[in-house]
């Protein structure tokens, strides 16, 4: 389904951008702030947002907001536009941070392979902090049960021939604070 | 206990919506009407189900995840090795900084892991120093050097 939507938007983009006036800086800031609180759950949420940010009533205000959000997506400011789940509430309590100590020359290739695994939800390279912290690659695996996550990790390790690489698994045991709408 | 009960209580519509909408929300005039056609329900049913999931706090919200760097902000992942008897106190000390976005306890010598989100790189260093001063512990600061993949997807 997303494929057909994307095709439709890319066809329309050029003409729409020129037809609808862009939001000014103040309106953009207001829209960003409101979106951070979430999209209103009403039939015409983008129209509701247009009114909330104080756009003067015209037949175009809904499209102005829609085009602005699409532009932010294109520019990469918006990384993902969807719903934010409470993974603990959904039973995903086994949240494992898997850290690897991989030779600098091999880390990029292995990171790319790990990113292909459906179980891996994040994959970042970070600096080592020797002598206490030798790990330079971080992945997250979210699961319902620890045992399952461990067996998934084992399968990945075997499939990608990573058994010889030093790693550590840090399961989370409690979340003290979960907030924010940003990726870093 | 509570958590698995919540999962079991999800209706088939709830599950379809959670799985579909984690992939992304349509950006068109009537997004919920479009979703409704894909999950075989009415627009009103979709909106009602989503409102219920949000009031039950299964979903936090709909909307964008912003790229911090694009907004001119800065981020880092940091950890502390906290002595067990001080854990509660240090948790309070660390969470008292408004720049702390997430804080998890993990089973490792480094047992407290948190994300620091600030307006600038400089402010990251200031917060790290302030945390060290307040807690008397050394912060392990491991900022992202390269991102290979971000795609949290949790099918239910």
mmCIF file of C-alpha atoms in Angstrom:
data_model
loop_
_atom_site.group_PDB
_atom_site.id
_atom_site.type_symbol
_atom_site.label_atom_id
_atom_site.label_comp_id
_atom_site.label_asym_id
_atom_site.label_seq_id
_atom_site.Cartn_x
_atom_site.Cartn_y
_atom_site.Cartn_z
ATOM 1 C CA UNK A 1 0.000 0.000 0.000
ATOM 2 C CA UNK A 2 2.751 2.451 0.867
ATOM 3 C CA UNK A 3 4.263 1.957 -2.566
ATOM 4 C CA UNK A 4 1.224 3.330 -4.355
ATOM 5 C CA UNK A 5 1.014 6.301 -1.975
ATOM 6 C CA UNK A 6 4.635 7.168 -2.541
ATOM 7 C CA UNK A 7 4.259 7.035 -6.281
ATOM 8 C CA UNK A 8 1.225 9.288 -6.152
ATOM 9 C CA UNK A 9 2.920 11.879 -3.964
ATOM 10 C CA UNK A 10 6.090 12.031 -6.002
ATOM 11 C CA UNK A 11 4.059 12.688 -9.133
ATOM 12 C CA UNK A 12 2.110 15.492 -7.500
ATOM 13 C CA UNK A 13 4.946 17.027 -5.532
ATOM 14 C CA UNK A 14 6.328 19.507 -8.009
ATOM 15 C CA UNK A 15 3.037 21.099 -8.952
ATOM 16 C CA UNK A 16 1.684 21.178 -5.391
ATOM 17 C CA UNK A 17 4.747 22.842 -3.933
ATOM 18 C CA UNK A 18 4.427 25.695 -6.365
ATOM 19 C CA UNK A 19 0.680 26.122 -5.897
ATOM 20 C CA UNK A 20 0.445 26.263 -2.107
ATOM 21 C CA UNK A 21 2.320 28.984 -0.226
ATOM 22 C CA UNK A 22 4.938 27.584 2.153
ATOM 23 C CA UNK A 23 4.491 28.094 5.881
ATOM 24 C CA UNK A 24 6.569 30.859 7.403
ATOM 25 C CA UNK A 25 9.135 30.142 10.112
ATOM 26 C CA UNK A 26 6.775 30.864 12.969
ATOM 27 C CA UNK A 27 4.020 28.665 11.508
ATOM 28 C CA UNK A 28 6.545 25.871 10.920
ATOM 29 C CA UNK A 29 7.730 26.048 14.513
ATOM 30 C CA UNK A 30 4.140 25.900 15.773
ATOM 31 C CA UNK A 31 3.369 22.919 13.538
ATOM 32 C CA UNK A 32 6.483 21.054 14.708
ATOM 33 C CA UNK A 33 5.512 21.656 18.317
ATOM 34 C CA UNK A 34 1.941 20.469 17.811
ATOM 35 C CA UNK A 35 3.018 17.366 15.888
ATOM 36 C CA UNK A 36 5.328 16.445 18.708
ATOM 37 C CA UNK A 37 2.217 16.043 20.866
ATOM 38 C CA UNK A 38 0.715 13.800 18.232
ATOM 39 C CA UNK A 39 -1.671 13.954 15.325
ATOM 40 C CA UNK A 40 -5.287 14.702 16.367
ATOM 41 C CA UNK A 41 -7.521 11.653 15.937
ATOM 42 C CA UNK A 42 -10.275 13.297 13.946
ATOM 43 C CA UNK A 43 -11.426 12.812 10.365
ATOM 44 C CA UNK A 44 -9.376 15.736 8.980
ATOM 45 C CA UNK A 45 -6.353 15.954 11.286
ATOM 46 C CA UNK A 46 -4.238 18.081 8.954
ATOM 47 C CA UNK A 47 -7.052 20.631 8.628
ATOM 48 C CA UNK A 48 -7.359 20.692 12.427
ATOM 49 C CA UNK A 49 -3.617 21.344 12.681
ATOM 50 C CA UNK A 50 -3.816 24.117 10.075
ATOM 51 C CA UNK A 51 -6.459 25.882 12.155
ATOM 52 C CA UNK A 52 -4.540 25.348 15.381
ATOM 53 C CA UNK A 53 -1.419 26.990 14.027
ATOM 54 C CA UNK A 54 -3.552 29.957 13.043
ATOM 55 C CA UNK A 55 -3.525 29.765 9.252
ATOM 56 C CA UNK A 56 -6.106 32.194 7.888
ATOM 57 C CA UNK A 57 -9.066 30.216 6.563
ATOM 58 C CA UNK A 58 -8.679 29.400 2.853
ATOM 59 C CA UNK A 59 -9.317 26.332 0.694
ATOM 60 C CA UNK A 60 -5.573 25.568 0.744
ATOM 61 C CA UNK A 61 -4.643 25.471 4.411
ATOM 62 C CA UNK A 62 -5.012 21.698 4.739
ATOM 63 C CA UNK A 63 -2.742 21.160 1.716
ATOM 64 C CA UNK A 64 -0.213 23.650 3.084
ATOM 65 C CA UNK A 65 0.183 21.511 6.205
ATOM 66 C CA UNK A 66 0.274 18.258 4.242
ATOM 67 C CA UNK A 67 2.938 19.596 1.886
ATOM 68 C CA UNK A 68 5.019 20.914 4.767
ATOM 69 C CA UNK A 69 5.028 17.520 6.489
ATOM 70 C CA UNK A 70 5.894 15.738 3.232
ATOM 71 C CA UNK A 71 8.734 18.180 2.694
ATOM 72 C CA UNK A 72 10.090 17.494 6.176
ATOM 73 C CA UNK A 73 9.966 13.785 5.426
ATOM 74 C CA UNK A 74 11.828 14.308 2.169
ATOM 75 C CA UNK A 75 14.460 16.438 3.883
ATOM 76 C CA UNK A 76 14.927 13.818 6.572
ATOM 77 C CA UNK A 77 13.820 16.008 9.451
ATOM 78 C CA UNK A 78 10.979 13.576 10.049
ATOM 79 C CA UNK A 79 12.497 10.131 10.234
ATOM 80 C CA UNK A 80 9.313 8.237 10.614
ATOM 81 C CA UNK A 81 5.695 9.281 10.739
ATOM 82 C CA UNK A 82 3.651 6.667 12.426
ATOM 83 C CA UNK A 83 2.525 5.518 15.796
ATOM 84 C CA UNK A 84 4.617 5.267 18.870
ATOM 85 C CA UNK A 85 3.946 2.121 20.891
ATOM 86 C CA UNK A 86 4.716 1.483 24.514
ATOM 87 C CA UNK A 87 6.692 -1.656 23.897
ATOM 88 C CA UNK A 88 6.534 -2.752 27.513
ATOM 89 C CA UNK A 89 2.778 -2.415 27.565
ATOM 90 C CA UNK A 90 2.596 -4.660 24.486
ATOM 91 C CA UNK A 91 4.567 -7.301 26.314
ATOM 92 C CA UNK A 92 7.943 -6.573 24.732
ATOM 93 C CA UNK A 93 9.746 -6.663 28.033
ATOM 94 C CA UNK A 94 12.957 -8.283 26.914
ATOM 95 C CA UNK A 95 14.852 -5.385 25.493
ATOM 96 C CA UNK A 96 18.427 -6.375 24.782
ATOM 97 C CA UNK A 97 21.262 -4.038 23.954
ATOM 98 C CA UNK A 98 23.833 -6.204 22.208
ATOM 99 C CA UNK A 99 27.307 -4.683 22.133
ATOM 100 C CA UNK A 100 30.160 -5.992 19.987
ATOM 101 C CA UNK A 101 33.902 -5.466 19.938
ATOM 102 C CA UNK A 102 34.650 -5.640 16.215
ATOM 103 C CA UNK A 103 37.912 -4.814 14.462
ATOM 104 C CA UNK A 104 37.715 -1.328 12.980
ATOM 105 C CA UNK A 105 38.343 -2.667 9.490
ATOM 106 C CA UNK A 106 35.410 -5.123 9.734
ATOM 107 C CA UNK A 107 32.845 -3.132 11.659
ATOM 108 C CA UNK A 108 31.090 -1.466 8.718
ATOM 109 C CA UNK A 109 30.541 -4.692 6.813
ATOM 110 C CA UNK A 110 29.243 -6.550 9.855
ATOM 111 C CA UNK A 111 26.991 -3.622 10.839
ATOM 112 C CA UNK A 112 25.400 -3.736 7.401
ATOM 113 C CA UNK A 113 24.773 -7.475 7.716
ATOM 114 C CA UNK A 114 23.280 -7.095 11.201
ATOM 115 C CA UNK A 115 21.010 -4.302 9.941
ATOM 116 C CA UNK A 116 19.500 -6.764 7.464
ATOM 117 C CA UNK A 117 18.283 -9.040 10.252
ATOM 118 C CA UNK A 118 14.572 -8.478 10.921
ATOM 119 C CA UNK A 119 15.088 -8.979 14.671
ATOM 120 C CA UNK A 120 17.527 -6.074 14.884
ATOM 121 C CA UNK A 121 15.707 -2.779 15.411
ATOM 122 C CA UNK A 122 18.628 -0.361 15.769
ATOM 123 C CA UNK A 123 22.275 -0.568 14.799
ATOM 124 C CA UNK A 124 24.794 2.164 15.666
ATOM 125 C CA UNK A 125 28.575 2.446 15.761
ATOM 126 C CA UNK A 126 29.819 4.159 18.916
ATOM 127 C CA UNK A 127 33.306 4.858 20.304
ATOM 128 C CA UNK A 128 35.208 2.417 22.508
ATOM 129 C CA UNK A 129 36.152 3.751 25.930
ATOM 130 C CA UNK A 130 39.166 1.706 26.906
ATOM 131 C CA UNK A 131 39.979 0.033 29.187
ATOM 132 C CA UNK A 132 36.465 -0.275 30.631
ATOM 133 C CA UNK A 133 34.380 -0.383 27.496
ATOM 134 C CA UNK A 134 35.816 -2.174 24.439
ATOM 135 C CA UNK A 135 32.564 -2.319 22.440
ATOM 136 C CA UNK A 136 32.156 -0.299 19.251
ATOM 137 C CA UNK A 137 28.890 -1.557 17.728
ATOM 138 C CA UNK A 138 25.457 -1.482 19.380
ATOM 139 C CA UNK A 139 22.261 -3.240 18.247
ATOM 140 C CA UNK A 140 18.885 -3.500 19.895
ATOM 141 C CA UNK A 141 16.684 -6.586 19.860
ATOM 142 C CA UNK A 142 13.192 -6.327 21.362
ATOM 143 C CA UNK A 143 11.356 -9.487 22.330
ATOM 144 C CA UNK A 144 8.666 -10.875 24.565
ATOM 145 C CA UNK A 145 10.971 -13.210 26.481
ATOM 146 C CA UNK A 146 14.650 -13.211 27.268
ATOM 147 C CA UNK A 147 15.143 -16.820 26.250
ATOM 148 C CA UNK A 148 13.679 -16.113 22.829
ATOM 149 C CA UNK A 149 15.860 -13.040 22.344
ATOM 150 C CA UNK A 150 18.951 -15.024 23.325
ATOM 151 C CA UNK A 151 18.127 -17.787 20.859
ATOM 152 C CA UNK A 152 17.490 -15.203 18.126
ATOM 153 C CA UNK A 153 20.867 -13.650 18.844
ATOM 154 C CA UNK A 154 22.503 -17.062 18.757
ATOM 155 C CA UNK A 155 20.954 -17.809 15.387
ATOM 156 C CA UNK A 156 22.139 -14.455 14.002
ATOM 157 C CA UNK A 157 25.645 -15.012 15.365
ATOM 158 C CA UNK A 158 25.877 -18.420 13.721
ATOM 159 C CA UNK A 159 24.352 -17.347 10.437
ATOM 160 C CA UNK A 160 26.724 -14.396 10.053
ATOM 161 C CA UNK A 161 29.771 -16.276 11.414
ATOM 162 C CA UNK A 162 30.267 -13.896 14.308
ATOM 163 C CA UNK A 163 30.908 -16.484 17.028
ATOM 164 C CA UNK A 164 34.555 -15.442 17.383
ATOM 165 C CA UNK A 165 33.671 -11.806 18.082
ATOM 166 C CA UNK A 166 33.538 -10.624 21.674
ATOM 167 C CA UNK A 167 30.076 -9.409 22.604
ATOM 168 C CA UNK A 168 27.892 -8.704 25.592
ATOM 169 C CA UNK A 169 24.118 -8.613 26.037
ATOM 170 C CA UNK A 170 22.629 -6.031 28.375
ATOM 171 C CA UNK A 171 18.960 -6.648 29.094
ATOM 172 C CA UNK A 172 16.968 -3.787 30.522
ATOM 173 C CA UNK A 173 15.344 -4.565 33.821
ATOM 174 C CA UNK A 174 13.474 -1.317 34.484
ATOM 175 C CA UNK A 175 12.607 1.843 32.567
ATOM 176 C CA UNK A 176 12.701 4.980 34.692
ATOM 177 C CA UNK A 177 11.988 7.526 32.068
ATOM 178 C CA UNK A 178 10.643 7.217 28.534
ATOM 179 C CA UNK A 179 9.832 10.416 26.753
ATOM 180 C CA UNK A 180 10.529 12.437 23.683
ATOM 181 C CA UNK A 181 9.781 12.215 20.020
ATOM 182 C CA UNK A 182 13.291 12.225 18.732
ATOM 183 C CA UNK A 183 15.827 9.805 17.411
ATOM 184 C CA UNK A 184 19.487 10.399 18.047
ATOM 185 C CA UNK B 1 0.867 -9.700 34.828
ATOM 186 C CA UNK B 2 -0.709 -6.469 33.723
ATOM 187 C CA UNK B 3 1.342 -6.343 30.600
ATOM 188 C CA UNK B 4 0.465 -9.715 29.148
ATOM 189 C CA UNK B 5 -3.186 -9.122 30.028
ATOM 190 C CA UNK B 6 -3.097 -5.991 27.894
ATOM 191 C CA UNK B 7 -1.614 -7.890 24.984
ATOM 192 C CA UNK B 8 -4.238 -10.600 25.253
ATOM 193 C CA UNK B 9 -7.026 -8.030 25.383
ATOM 194 C CA UNK B 10 -6.171 -6.507 22.033
ATOM 195 C CA UNK B 11 -8.887 -7.040 19.447
ATOM 196 C CA UNK B 12 -8.050 -8.164 15.955
ATOM 197 C CA UNK B 13 -8.685 -4.590 14.759
ATOM 198 C CA UNK B 14 -6.282 -3.273 17.422
ATOM 199 C CA UNK B 15 -3.595 -5.660 16.256
ATOM 200 C CA UNK B 16 -4.043 -4.799 12.605
ATOM 201 C CA UNK B 17 -3.850 -1.093 13.409
ATOM 202 C CA UNK B 18 -0.743 -1.413 15.559
ATOM 203 C CA UNK B 19 1.070 -3.469 12.953
ATOM 204 C CA UNK B 20 0.030 -1.308 10.022
ATOM 205 C CA UNK B 21 0.578 2.087 11.613
ATOM 206 C CA UNK B 22 4.032 1.335 12.967
ATOM 207 C CA UNK B 23 5.036 1.284 9.311
ATOM 208 C CA UNK B 24 3.734 4.777 8.799
ATOM 209 C CA UNK B 25 0.674 6.945 8.677
ATOM 210 C CA UNK B 26 -0.728 8.156 5.343
ATOM 211 C CA UNK B 27 -0.374 11.895 4.818
ATOM 212 C CA UNK B 28 -3.560 12.727 2.973
ATOM 213 C CA UNK B 29 -6.769 14.586 3.761
ATOM 214 C CA UNK B 30 -8.509 11.714 5.522
ATOM 215 C CA UNK B 31 -5.762 9.389 6.744
ATOM 216 C CA UNK B 32 -8.006 7.415 9.097
ATOM 217 C CA UNK B 33 -10.515 6.774 6.306
ATOM 218 C CA UNK B 34 -7.698 5.422 4.160
ATOM 219 C CA UNK B 35 -6.477 3.189 6.975
ATOM 220 C CA UNK B 36 -10.048 2.002 7.503
ATOM 221 C CA UNK B 37 -10.204 0.572 3.988
ATOM 222 C CA UNK B 38 -7.040 -1.404 4.664
ATOM 223 C CA UNK B 39 -8.197 -2.925 7.936
ATOM 224 C CA UNK B 40 -11.753 -3.547 6.815
ATOM 225 C CA UNK B 41 -13.446 -1.163 9.251
ATOM 226 C CA UNK B 42 -15.098 2.248 9.158
ATOM 227 C CA UNK B 43 -13.295 5.537 9.756
ATOM 228 C CA UNK B 44 -15.217 5.968 13.034
ATOM 229 C CA UNK B 45 -14.229 2.481 14.199
ATOM 230 C CA UNK B 46 -10.578 3.196 13.454
ATOM 231 C CA UNK B 47 -10.618 6.510 15.330
ATOM 232 C CA UNK B 48 -12.471 4.978 18.279
ATOM 233 C CA UNK B 49 -10.032 2.049 18.466
ATOM 234 C CA UNK B 50 -7.019 4.359 18.345
ATOM 235 C CA UNK B 51 -8.434 6.660 21.022
ATOM 236 C CA UNK B 52 -9.062 3.648 23.232
ATOM 237 C CA UNK B 53 -5.519 2.328 22.715
ATOM 238 C CA UNK B 54 -4.151 5.746 23.603
ATOM 239 C CA UNK B 55 -6.318 6.117 26.693
ATOM 240 C CA UNK B 56 -5.144 2.672 27.805
ATOM 241 C CA UNK B 57 -1.613 3.873 27.145
ATOM 242 C CA UNK B 58 -0.801 1.051 24.751
ATOM 243 C CA UNK B 59 0.060 3.729 22.223
ATOM 244 C CA UNK B 60 1.783 6.906 23.204
ATOM 245 C CA UNK B 61 0.750 8.990 20.228
ATOM 246 C CA UNK B 62 0.812 9.299 16.472
ATOM 247 C CA UNK B 63 3.180 11.524 14.796
ATOM 248 C CA UNK B 64 6.668 12.137 13.618
ATOM 249 C CA UNK B 65 9.954 11.000 15.053
ATOM 250 C CA UNK B 66 12.230 13.926 14.400
ATOM 251 C CA UNK B 67 15.890 13.625 13.517
ATOM 252 C CA UNK B 68 17.635 15.481 16.306
ATOM 253 C CA UNK B 69 20.584 16.493 14.174
ATOM 254 C CA UNK B 70 18.273 18.034 11.559
ATOM 255 C CA UNK B 71 16.628 20.125 14.262
ATOM 256 C CA UNK B 72 20.025 21.364 15.347
ATOM 257 C CA UNK B 73 19.938 19.290 18.518
ATOM 258 C CA UNK B 74 22.504 16.923 19.930
ATOM 259 C CA UNK B 75 22.235 13.465 21.444
ATOM 260 C CA UNK B 76 24.307 10.948 23.224
ATOM 261 C CA UNK B 77 23.995 7.613 24.968
ATOM 262 C CA UNK B 78 25.653 7.506 28.353
ATOM 263 C CA UNK B 79 26.021 5.069 31.229
ATOM 264 C CA UNK B 80 26.968 4.938 34.879
ATOM 265 C CA UNK B 81 28.193 2.141 37.057
ATOM 266 C CA UNK B 82 26.091 2.746 40.154
ATOM 267 C CA UNK B 83 26.701 0.991 43.486
ATOM 268 C CA UNK B 84 23.570 -1.033 44.321
ATOM 269 C CA UNK B 85 22.852 0.779 47.596
ATOM 270 C CA UNK B 86 22.889 4.169 45.840
ATOM 271 C CA UNK B 87 20.814 3.166 42.849
ATOM 272 C CA UNK B 88 17.592 4.897 43.820
ATOM 273 C CA UNK B 89 19.280 8.131 44.799
ATOM 274 C CA UNK B 90 21.363 8.263 41.611
ATOM 275 C CA UNK B 91 18.258 7.567 39.521
ATOM 276 C CA UNK B 92 16.625 10.626 41.028
ATOM 277 C CA UNK B 93 19.733 12.712 40.550
ATOM 278 C CA UNK B 94 20.111 11.753 36.891
ATOM 279 C CA UNK B 95 16.405 12.063 36.038
ATOM 280 C CA UNK B 96 16.287 15.506 37.624
ATOM 281 C CA UNK B 97 18.052 16.810 34.513
ATOM 282 C CA UNK B 98 15.429 17.786 31.961
ATOM 283 C CA UNK B 99 17.840 16.740 29.180
ATOM 284 C CA UNK B 100 17.500 13.045 30.093
ATOM 285 C CA UNK B 101 15.187 11.461 27.526
ATOM 286 C CA UNK B 102 15.317 7.776 28.494
ATOM 287 C CA UNK B 103 16.792 5.991 31.421
ATOM 288 C CA UNK B 104 17.010 2.215 31.684
ATOM 289 C CA UNK B 105 18.429 -0.093 34.251
ATOM 290 C CA UNK B 106 20.465 -2.856 32.605
ATOM 291 C CA UNK B 107 22.152 -5.914 34.055
ATOM 292 C CA UNK B 108 25.833 -5.123 33.690
ATOM 293 C CA UNK B 109 28.545 -3.385 35.692
ATOM 294 C CA UNK B 110 27.345 -0.315 33.804
ATOM 295 C CA UNK B 111 23.837 -0.646 35.177
ATOM 296 C CA UNK B 112 22.255 2.711 34.319
ATOM 297 C CA UNK B 113 21.904 3.743 30.648
ATOM 298 C CA UNK B 114 20.368 7.009 29.575
ATOM 299 C CA UNK B 115 20.003 9.264 26.548
ATOM 300 C CA UNK B 116 20.950 12.915 26.873
ATOM 301 C CA UNK B 117 19.183 15.233 24.408
ATOM 302 C CA UNK B 118 20.215 18.862 24.209
ATOM 303 C CA UNK B 119 20.151 21.861 21.902
ATOM 304 C CA UNK B 120 23.902 21.751 21.188
ATOM 305 C CA UNK B 121 27.052 19.603 21.462
ATOM 306 C CA UNK B 122 28.413 21.979 24.076
ATOM 307 C CA UNK B 123 25.401 21.444 26.265
ATOM 308 C CA UNK B 124 26.011 17.666 26.152
ATOM 309 C CA UNK B 125 29.398 18.188 27.768
ATOM 310 C CA UNK B 126 27.875 20.524 30.329
ATOM 311 C CA UNK B 127 25.219 17.965 31.276
ATOM 312 C CA UNK B 128 27.790 15.138 31.454
ATOM 313 C CA UNK B 129 29.962 17.261 33.762
ATOM 314 C CA UNK B 130 26.994 18.254 35.884
ATOM 315 C CA UNK B 131 25.905 14.609 36.254
ATOM 316 C CA UNK B 132 29.419 13.617 37.298
ATOM 317 C CA UNK B 133 29.505 16.400 39.847
ATOM 318 C CA UNK B 134 26.087 15.592 41.245
ATOM 319 C CA UNK B 135 26.550 11.812 41.462
ATOM 320 C CA UNK B 136 30.289 11.614 42.084
ATOM 321 C CA UNK B 137 30.430 8.901 39.381
ATOM 322 C CA UNK B 138 32.241 8.851 36.031
ATOM 323 C CA UNK B 139 29.964 8.953 32.998
ATOM 324 C CA UNK B 140 30.627 6.561 30.111
ATOM 325 C CA UNK B 141 29.751 8.765 27.141
ATOM 326 C CA UNK B 142 29.278 6.890 23.845
ATOM 327 C CA UNK B 143 27.764 9.180 21.208
ATOM 328 C CA UNK B 144 26.608 7.754 17.903
ATOM 329 C CA UNK B 145 29.387 7.788 15.299
ATOM 330 C CA UNK B 146 27.509 6.126 12.503
ATOM 331 C CA UNK B 147 23.969 4.925 12.066
ATOM 332 C CA UNK B 148 23.356 1.774 10.092
ATOM 333 C CA UNK B 149 19.729 1.123 10.821
ATOM 334 C CA UNK B 150 16.741 2.496 12.724
ATOM 335 C CA UNK B 151 13.543 0.576 12.251
ATOM 336 C CA UNK B 152 11.887 -0.487 15.429
ATOM 337 C CA UNK B 153 8.929 -2.658 14.442
ATOM 338 C CA UNK B 154 7.059 -4.738 16.977
ATOM 339 C CA UNK B 155 4.418 -6.979 15.444
ATOM 340 C CA UNK B 156 1.610 -8.030 17.811
#
